[in-house]
Amino acid sequence: MDDMGERVLREIEEAKTLAGLDQLRLKYLGKKGEITALLKTVGSLPKEERPGFGAKVNALREVIETRLREKTASLEREALEEKVRQEVVDVTLPGNLPQVGSLHPLTKALREIVGIFYGMGFTVYESREAETDEMNFVKLNLEPGHPARDAQDTLYLTDTTLLRTHTSPGQIRGMLEMQGRLPVRFIVPGRVYRRDPMDASHSPVFHQVEGLVIDRHITFEHLKGCFLEFARGFFGPDTEIRLRPSYFPFTEPSAEIDVSCTICRGKGCQVCGRTGWLELSGAGMAHPRVIRNGGYDPDEVTGFAFGFGLDRAAMLKWGIDDLRVLFENDLRFLTQFEGL
Ligand code: DAH
């Protein structure tokens, strides 16, 4: 029986799992267990041997029970410790930071532009991108068959509605919304569409910023002063502008506005073709018929208008030489404008 005791205790000691311990408990202490079987033999022993034998077996059973309890507790503790080890979270590890986005350069450029014009008392009028032929062309003196229409082919939604080719129809809609009140002083930023294949300087979708001022006694000088203020605010305080005679059906007289080259500051470089000047905007005095189409009397008020490419302005400001990068959303390009 001493041999057996040693064997049982060794088996308990070597058990690796709680299930294993349960099996040992069954094997020795269960109804059909070996210790139980020993106890049952007591009755068949000679009387004088019974107490001694019974006491021994009971003592052995107690030892086994105690060891089983201890071993169970120790296996349970180990299992718990292992669980804790596996589930531990190191709260000091650096987290997975989400990539933080930044404003698109065109959005930044527009916000700056809007800020500058706010400073001069302008509001922002957002016109519509789906426009009528009437608004996009006719009300701006571009009758059907007008040769200037050729340069502005676009996608037609129906026979009479199209994706606007410029923000100039915003002049008419903005004026009509003002219902004759003065002064009219707003810019119209937004997307415009042309039938152009994409290349380094063309895109079928691009952005313009239109400007319109209507009031009594508005002169060409106001146009010059206003645009110079904008150009210096946007491109830098040493920027100059110059106006060249031009033609637009909705302004008379009309001009092209150049800004001094943002790269060489007017000295002459590759970007400006060694002229020192960069063409930026169309402009002019609002045509009397346009003023009338907006619900105002051209005998009472005058005004000026301008329209330039937002994309081009942003490219000139930051020295971007390919329009396409503004539309490709390549993070290597966009992240360069973080914090700018
Ligand atoms: N709408 C013209 C274009 O897209 C640009 C323009 C020229 C706008 C002269 C004007 C302007 O307001 O006065 O080419």
Short mmCIF file of C-alpha atoms and ligand atoms in Angstrom, two decimals:
data_model
loop_
_atom_site.label_atom_id
_atom_site.label_comp_id
_atom_site.label_asym_id
_atom_site.label_seq_id
_atom_site.Cartn_x
_atom_site.Cartn_y
_atom_site.Cartn_z
CA MET A 1 0.00 0.00 0.00
CA ASP A 2 2.96 2.33 0.58
CA ASP A 3 4.02 1.70 -3.00
CA MET A 4 0.60 2.57 -4.18
CA GLY A 5 0.60 5.77 -2.13
CA GLU A 6 3.82 6.91 -3.73
CA ARG A 7 2.56 6.12 -7.22
CA VAL A 8 -0.69 8.01 -6.69
CA LEU A 9 1.07 11.09 -5.32
CA ARG A 10 3.52 11.04 -8.23
CA GLU A 11 0.70 10.81 -10.74
CA ILE A 12 -1.04 13.72 -9.09
CA GLU A 13 2.17 15.71 -9.11
CA GLU A 14 2.70 15.03 -12.81
CA ALA A 15 -0.86 15.88 -13.88
CA LYS A 16 -0.83 18.76 -16.33
CA THR A 17 -4.51 19.56 -16.60
CA LEU A 18 -7.57 19.83 -14.43
CA ALA A 19 -9.19 17.17 -16.56
CA GLY A 20 -6.26 14.89 -15.85
CA LEU A 21 -6.72 15.46 -12.12
CA ASP A 22 -10.40 14.59 -12.39
CA GLN A 23 -9.50 11.33 -14.01
CA LEU A 24 -7.10 10.53 -11.16
CA ARG A 25 -9.77 11.36 -8.63
CA LEU A 26 -12.12 8.90 -10.36
CA LYS A 27 -9.40 6.30 -10.71
CA TYR A 28 -8.64 6.23 -6.99
CA LEU A 29 -11.50 7.74 -5.03
CA GLY A 30 -14.44 7.15 -7.36
CA LYS A 31 -17.06 4.50 -6.75
CA LYS A 32 -14.98 2.02 -8.64
CA GLY A 33 -11.71 3.59 -7.59
CA GLU A 34 -8.76 1.65 -6.23
CA ILE A 35 -8.89 3.19 -2.73
CA THR A 36 -12.61 2.60 -2.58
CA ALA A 37 -11.95 -0.99 -3.59
CA LEU A 38 -9.38 -1.35 -0.81
CA LEU A 39 -11.87 -0.07 1.76
CA LYS A 40 -14.34 -2.66 0.59
CA THR A 41 -11.83 -5.43 1.37
CA VAL A 42 -11.73 -4.45 5.06
CA GLY A 43 -14.74 -6.62 5.82
CA SER A 44 -13.02 -9.74 4.53
CA LEU A 45 -9.98 -9.34 6.76
CA PRO A 46 -9.44 -11.11 10.09
CA LYS A 47 -11.06 -9.02 12.78
CA GLU A 48 -7.85 -7.88 14.49
CA GLU A 49 -6.38 -6.58 11.26
CA ARG A 50 -9.40 -4.51 10.28
CA PRO A 51 -8.86 -1.36 12.41
CA GLY A 52 -5.22 -1.02 11.46
CA PHE A 53 -5.82 -1.61 7.78
CA GLY A 54 -8.88 0.63 7.68
CA ALA A 55 -6.99 3.46 9.39
CA LYS A 56 -4.15 3.17 6.90
CA VAL A 57 -6.43 3.25 3.90
CA ASN A 58 -8.35 6.21 5.30
CA ALA A 59 -5.11 8.05 6.03
CA LEU A 60 -3.98 7.39 2.48
CA ARG A 61 -7.30 8.61 1.15
CA GLU A 62 -6.97 11.82 3.10
CA VAL A 63 -3.48 12.42 1.82
CA ILE A 64 -4.66 11.83 -1.75
CA GLU A 65 -7.62 14.15 -1.27
CA THR A 66 -5.42 16.85 0.16
CA ARG A 67 -2.91 16.57 -2.67
CA LEU A 68 -5.69 16.58 -5.26
CA ARG A 69 -7.09 19.77 -3.73
CA GLU A 70 -3.69 21.44 -3.64
CA LYS A 71 -2.83 20.41 -7.16
CA THR A 72 -6.22 21.57 -8.43
CA ALA A 73 -5.68 24.94 -6.83
CA SER A 74 -2.21 25.27 -8.29
CA LEU A 75 -3.33 24.30 -11.81
CA GLU A 76 -6.18 26.78 -11.58
CA ARG A 77 -3.78 29.51 -10.49
CA GLU A 78 -1.44 28.71 -13.37
CA ALA A 79 -4.29 28.80 -15.86
CA LEU A 80 -5.38 32.16 -14.54
CA GLU A 81 -1.86 33.56 -14.69
CA GLU A 82 -1.48 32.32 -18.25
CA LYS A 83 -4.78 33.96 -19.18
CA VAL A 84 -3.68 37.24 -17.65
CA ARG A 85 -0.36 37.01 -19.45
CA GLN A 86 -2.06 36.48 -22.79
CA GLU A 87 -4.68 39.13 -22.39
CA VAL A 88 -2.41 41.85 -21.12
CA VAL A 89 -2.74 45.19 -22.95
CA ASP A 90 0.24 47.51 -22.98
CA VAL A 91 -1.51 50.84 -22.76
CA THR A 92 1.78 52.64 -23.30
CA LEU A 93 2.26 51.26 -26.84
CA PRO A 94 1.92 53.93 -29.50
CA GLY A 95 -1.50 53.63 -31.15
CA ASN A 96 -2.28 53.33 -34.83
CA LEU A 97 -2.66 56.97 -35.69
CA PRO A 98 -5.20 57.65 -38.44
CA GLN A 99 -3.80 59.69 -41.29
CA VAL A 100 -4.99 63.23 -40.82
CA GLY A 101 -6.08 64.91 -44.02
CA SER A 102 -5.51 68.48 -45.03
CA LEU A 103 -7.28 70.94 -47.26
CA HIS A 104 -6.83 70.55 -51.00
CA PRO A 105 -4.65 73.32 -52.48
CA LEU A 106 -7.60 74.53 -54.56
CA THR A 107 -9.70 74.83 -51.41
CA LYS A 108 -6.89 76.70 -49.69
CA ALA A 109 -6.46 79.02 -52.65
CA LEU A 110 -10.19 79.71 -52.83
CA ARG A 111 -10.44 80.40 -49.10
CA GLU A 112 -7.64 82.92 -49.39
CA ILE A 113 -9.28 84.56 -52.38
CA VAL A 114 -12.66 84.70 -50.66
CA GLY A 115 -10.98 86.26 -47.62
CA ILE A 116 -9.38 88.98 -49.72
CA PHE A 117 -12.64 89.85 -51.45
CA TYR A 118 -14.56 89.78 -48.16
CA GLY A 119 -12.10 92.44 -47.07
CA MET A 120 -13.27 94.61 -49.96
CA GLY A 121 -16.94 94.16 -49.16
CA PHE A 122 -17.74 91.37 -51.61
CA THR A 123 -20.05 88.49 -50.87
CA VAL A 124 -19.91 85.01 -52.41
CA TYR A 125 -22.65 84.00 -54.82
CA GLU A 126 -22.64 80.35 -55.73
CA SER A 127 -24.43 79.97 -58.99
CA ARG A 128 -25.35 76.68 -60.70
CA GLU A 129 -23.26 74.26 -62.72
CA ALA A 130 -26.12 73.00 -64.88
CA GLU A 131 -27.08 76.12 -66.78
CA THR A 132 -29.38 77.15 -69.58
CA ASP A 133 -28.00 78.07 -72.97
CA GLU A 134 -29.82 81.35 -72.42
CA MET A 135 -27.89 82.23 -69.26
CA ASN A 136 -24.55 80.75 -70.25
CA PHE A 137 -24.53 82.48 -73.64
CA VAL A 138 -27.46 84.61 -74.82
CA LYS A 139 -27.79 86.89 -71.79
CA LEU A 140 -24.05 87.50 -72.06
CA ASN A 141 -24.30 88.69 -75.66
CA LEU A 142 -23.37 85.35 -77.14
CA GLU A 143 -26.26 84.81 -79.53
CA PRO A 144 -26.61 81.46 -81.30
CA GLY A 145 -24.01 81.40 -84.06
CA HIS A 146 -21.70 83.81 -82.27
CA PRO A 147 -18.12 82.79 -83.17
CA ALA A 148 -16.98 83.07 -79.54
CA ARG A 149 -19.23 80.11 -78.71
CA ASP A 150 -16.91 77.81 -80.63
CA ALA A 151 -14.20 78.12 -78.01
CA GLN A 152 -16.65 77.04 -75.33
CA ASP A 153 -18.18 73.76 -76.41
CA THR A 154 -19.45 71.68 -73.52
CA LEU A 155 -21.65 68.79 -72.48
CA TYR A 156 -25.33 69.41 -73.26
CA LEU A 157 -27.83 67.86 -70.86
CA THR A 158 -30.76 68.70 -73.12
CA ASP A 159 -31.04 70.92 -76.21
CA THR A 160 -31.22 73.96 -73.98
CA THR A 161 -29.34 73.01 -70.82
CA LEU A 162 -25.63 72.44 -70.50
CA LEU A 163 -22.79 72.29 -68.03
CA ARG A 164 -21.72 75.94 -67.74
CA THR A 165 -18.59 76.84 -69.67
CA HIS A 166 -17.73 79.76 -67.39
CA THR A 167 -18.92 81.40 -64.19
CA SER A 168 -20.11 84.49 -66.08
CA PRO A 169 -23.80 83.45 -66.09
CA GLY A 170 -23.45 83.88 -62.33
CA GLN A 171 -23.27 87.61 -63.09
CA ILE A 172 -26.83 87.57 -64.44
CA ARG A 173 -28.25 85.27 -61.76
CA GLY A 174 -26.49 87.16 -59.00
CA MET A 175 -27.80 90.50 -60.24
CA LEU A 176 -31.35 89.17 -60.61
CA GLU A 177 -31.20 87.92 -57.05
CA MET A 178 -30.23 91.42 -55.87
CA GLN A 179 -33.49 92.74 -57.34
CA GLY A 180 -32.17 96.17 -58.18
CA ARG A 181 -30.46 96.86 -54.85
CA LEU A 182 -27.06 98.54 -54.83
CA PRO A 183 -24.22 97.99 -54.64
CA VAL A 184 -23.87 94.68 -56.42
CA ARG A 185 -20.53 93.30 -55.25
CA PHE A 186 -19.94 89.55 -55.33
CA ILE A 187 -17.63 86.85 -56.56
CA VAL A 188 -18.82 83.59 -58.10
CA PRO A 189 -16.42 80.71 -57.54
CA GLY A 190 -17.11 77.30 -58.98
CA ARG A 191 -16.62 74.48 -61.42
CA VAL A 192 -16.84 75.04 -65.14
CA TYR A 193 -16.77 72.60 -68.05
CA ARG A 194 -15.27 72.65 -71.52
CA ARG A 195 -14.84 70.15 -74.29
CA ASP A 196 -11.09 69.95 -73.76
CA PRO A 197 -8.85 66.89 -73.54
CA MET A 198 -6.77 66.73 -70.38
CA ASP A 199 -3.19 67.90 -70.61
CA ALA A 200 -0.76 69.90 -68.50
CA SER A 201 -2.80 73.09 -68.92
CA HIS A 202 -6.28 71.89 -69.91
CA SER A 203 -8.98 69.90 -68.18
CA PRO A 204 -12.61 69.24 -69.11
CA VAL A 205 -13.46 70.40 -65.58
CA PHE A 206 -11.75 73.32 -63.96
CA HIS A 207 -12.57 76.22 -61.67
CA GLN A 208 -13.15 79.90 -62.14
CA VAL A 209 -13.67 82.88 -59.92
CA GLU A 210 -15.95 85.50 -61.42
CA GLY A 211 -16.29 88.97 -59.96
CA LEU A 212 -18.93 91.63 -60.50
CA VAL A 213 -19.41 95.13 -59.13
CA ILE A 214 -22.37 97.29 -60.15
CA ASP A 215 -23.05 100.68 -58.65
CA ARG A 216 -23.30 104.34 -59.56
CA HIS A 217 -20.11 105.86 -60.95
CA ILE A 218 -18.08 102.68 -61.17
CA THR A 219 -15.12 103.19 -63.50
CA PHE A 220 -12.29 101.25 -65.04
CA GLU A 221 -10.09 102.64 -62.27
CA HIS A 222 -12.11 100.70 -59.71
CA LEU A 223 -11.44 97.53 -61.66
CA LYS A 224 -7.70 98.19 -61.67
CA GLY A 225 -7.55 99.05 -57.99
CA CYS A 226 -9.70 96.12 -56.95
CA PHE A 227 -7.73 93.61 -58.97
CA LEU A 228 -4.39 94.98 -57.78
CA GLU A 229 -5.55 94.62 -54.19
CA PHE A 230 -6.54 91.01 -54.86
CA ALA A 231 -3.31 90.20 -56.74
CA ARG A 232 -1.11 91.61 -53.98
CA GLY A 233 -3.10 89.84 -51.28
CA PHE A 234 -2.90 86.52 -53.07
CA PHE A 235 0.51 86.52 -54.78
CA GLY A 236 2.42 88.86 -52.48
CA PRO A 237 2.68 92.58 -51.75
CA ASP A 238 5.26 93.31 -54.47
CA THR A 239 2.97 91.99 -57.23
CA GLU A 240 2.17 94.32 -60.14
CA ILE A 241 -0.60 94.04 -62.70
CA ARG A 242 -1.00 95.31 -66.24
CA LEU A 243 -4.04 95.47 -68.47
CA ARG A 244 -4.03 94.74 -72.19
CA PRO A 245 -6.92 95.52 -74.54
CA SER A 246 -8.97 92.46 -75.36
CA TYR A 247 -12.44 91.39 -76.39
CA PHE A 248 -15.24 89.67 -74.54
CA PRO A 249 -18.88 89.88 -75.68
CA PHE A 250 -20.13 90.70 -72.17
CA THR A 251 -17.72 93.54 -71.38
CA GLU A 252 -16.95 96.78 -73.19
CA PRO A 253 -14.18 97.79 -73.11
CA SER A 254 -12.47 94.51 -72.26
CA ALA A 255 -9.03 93.67 -71.03
CA GLU A 256 -6.70 90.84 -70.19
CA ILE A 257 -5.10 91.26 -66.79
CA ASP A 258 -1.53 90.07 -66.37
CA VAL A 259 0.26 89.74 -63.04
CA SER A 260 4.01 90.13 -62.64
CA CYS A 261 5.63 86.71 -62.82
CA THR A 262 5.31 84.94 -59.49
CA ILE A 263 8.50 82.95 -60.14
CA CYS A 264 11.01 85.61 -61.26
CA ARG A 265 9.09 88.56 -59.82
CA GLY A 266 9.01 90.28 -63.20
CA LYS A 267 12.63 89.83 -64.26
CA GLY A 268 11.88 87.29 -66.96
CA CYS A 269 12.15 83.50 -66.76
CA GLN A 270 10.99 80.33 -68.49
CA VAL A 271 7.60 80.30 -66.79
CA CYS A 272 6.67 83.78 -68.08
CA GLY A 273 8.40 83.32 -71.44
CA ARG A 274 10.96 85.96 -70.43
CA THR A 275 8.27 88.65 -70.48
CA GLY A 276 8.00 89.06 -66.72
CA TRP A 277 4.19 88.81 -66.99
CA LEU A 278 1.65 86.03 -66.60
CA GLU A 279 -1.82 86.18 -68.12
CA LEU A 280 -4.37 85.61 -65.38
CA SER A 281 -7.79 87.09 -65.96
CA GLY A 282 -10.32 88.42 -68.40
CA ALA A 283 -12.03 91.62 -67.32
CA GLY A 284 -13.83 94.72 -68.45
CA MET A 285 -16.69 97.13 -67.92
CA ALA A 286 -20.01 95.31 -67.75
CA HIS A 287 -21.76 95.60 -71.12
CA PRO A 288 -24.93 97.74 -70.93
CA ARG A 289 -27.03 94.85 -72.23
CA VAL A 290 -25.64 92.55 -69.52
CA ILE A 291 -26.49 95.14 -66.90
CA ARG A 292 -30.02 95.34 -68.27
CA ASN A 293 -30.32 91.52 -68.38
CA GLY A 294 -29.53 91.56 -64.67
CA GLY A 295 -32.41 93.94 -63.98
CA TYR A 296 -30.44 97.18 -63.72
CA ASP A 297 -30.56 100.37 -65.80
CA PRO A 298 -27.26 100.93 -67.62
CA ASP A 299 -28.05 104.65 -67.83
CA GLU A 300 -28.01 104.77 -64.04
CA VAL A 301 -25.30 102.37 -63.05
CA THR A 302 -22.05 101.05 -64.43
CA GLY A 303 -19.91 98.15 -63.34
CA PHE A 304 -16.91 95.98 -63.91
CA ALA A 305 -16.42 92.26 -64.11
CA PHE A 306 -13.55 89.83 -64.17
CA GLY A 307 -13.09 86.10 -64.42
CA PHE A 308 -10.02 83.97 -63.89
CA GLY A 309 -9.05 80.35 -63.46
CA LEU A 310 -8.74 79.30 -59.84
CA ASP A 311 -6.55 76.35 -60.86
CA ARG A 312 -4.23 78.62 -62.83
CA ALA A 313 -4.02 81.09 -59.95
CA ALA A 314 -3.09 78.29 -57.53
CA MET A 315 -0.51 76.93 -59.97
CA LEU A 316 1.10 80.35 -60.34
CA LYS A 317 1.07 80.95 -56.60
CA TRP A 318 2.80 77.69 -55.71
CA GLY A 319 4.85 77.06 -58.84
CA ILE A 320 2.83 73.99 -59.91
CA ASP A 321 3.67 73.24 -63.55
CA ASP A 322 1.06 70.60 -64.36
CA LEU A 323 -2.68 71.12 -63.91
CA ARG A 324 -3.33 67.40 -63.64
CA VAL A 325 -1.76 67.02 -60.20
CA LEU A 326 -4.62 69.13 -58.86
CA PHE A 327 -7.08 66.41 -59.86
CA GLU A 328 -5.15 63.19 -59.31
CA ASN A 329 -5.27 63.21 -55.50
CA ASP A 330 -1.76 61.82 -55.17
CA LEU A 331 -0.91 62.12 -51.47
CA ARG A 332 2.76 62.77 -52.29
CA PHE A 333 1.58 66.01 -53.88
CA LEU A 334 -1.26 66.90 -51.52
CA THR A 335 0.69 66.44 -48.29
CA GLN A 336 3.08 69.16 -49.42
CA PHE A 337 0.29 71.63 -48.66
CA GLU A 338 -0.25 70.49 -45.07
CA GLY A 339 -0.08 73.39 -42.70
CA LEU A 340 0.37 75.86 -45.50
N1 DAH B 1 -15.96 84.15 -68.95
C1 DAH B 1 -14.64 84.36 -69.56
C2 DAH B 1 -14.03 83.03 -69.94
O1 DAH B 1 -14.40 82.04 -69.39
C3 DAH B 1 -13.71 85.06 -68.60
C4 DAH B 1 -14.12 86.48 -68.36
C5 DAH B 1 -13.65 87.50 -69.16
C6 DAH B 1 -14.98 86.80 -67.32
C7 DAH B 1 -14.00 88.80 -68.95
C8 DAH B 1 -15.34 88.12 -67.11
C9 DAH B 1 -14.83 89.11 -67.95
O2 DAH B 1 -16.15 88.48 -66.13
O3 DAH B 1 -15.17 90.42 -67.69
O4 DAH B 1 -13.16 83.00 -70.76
#
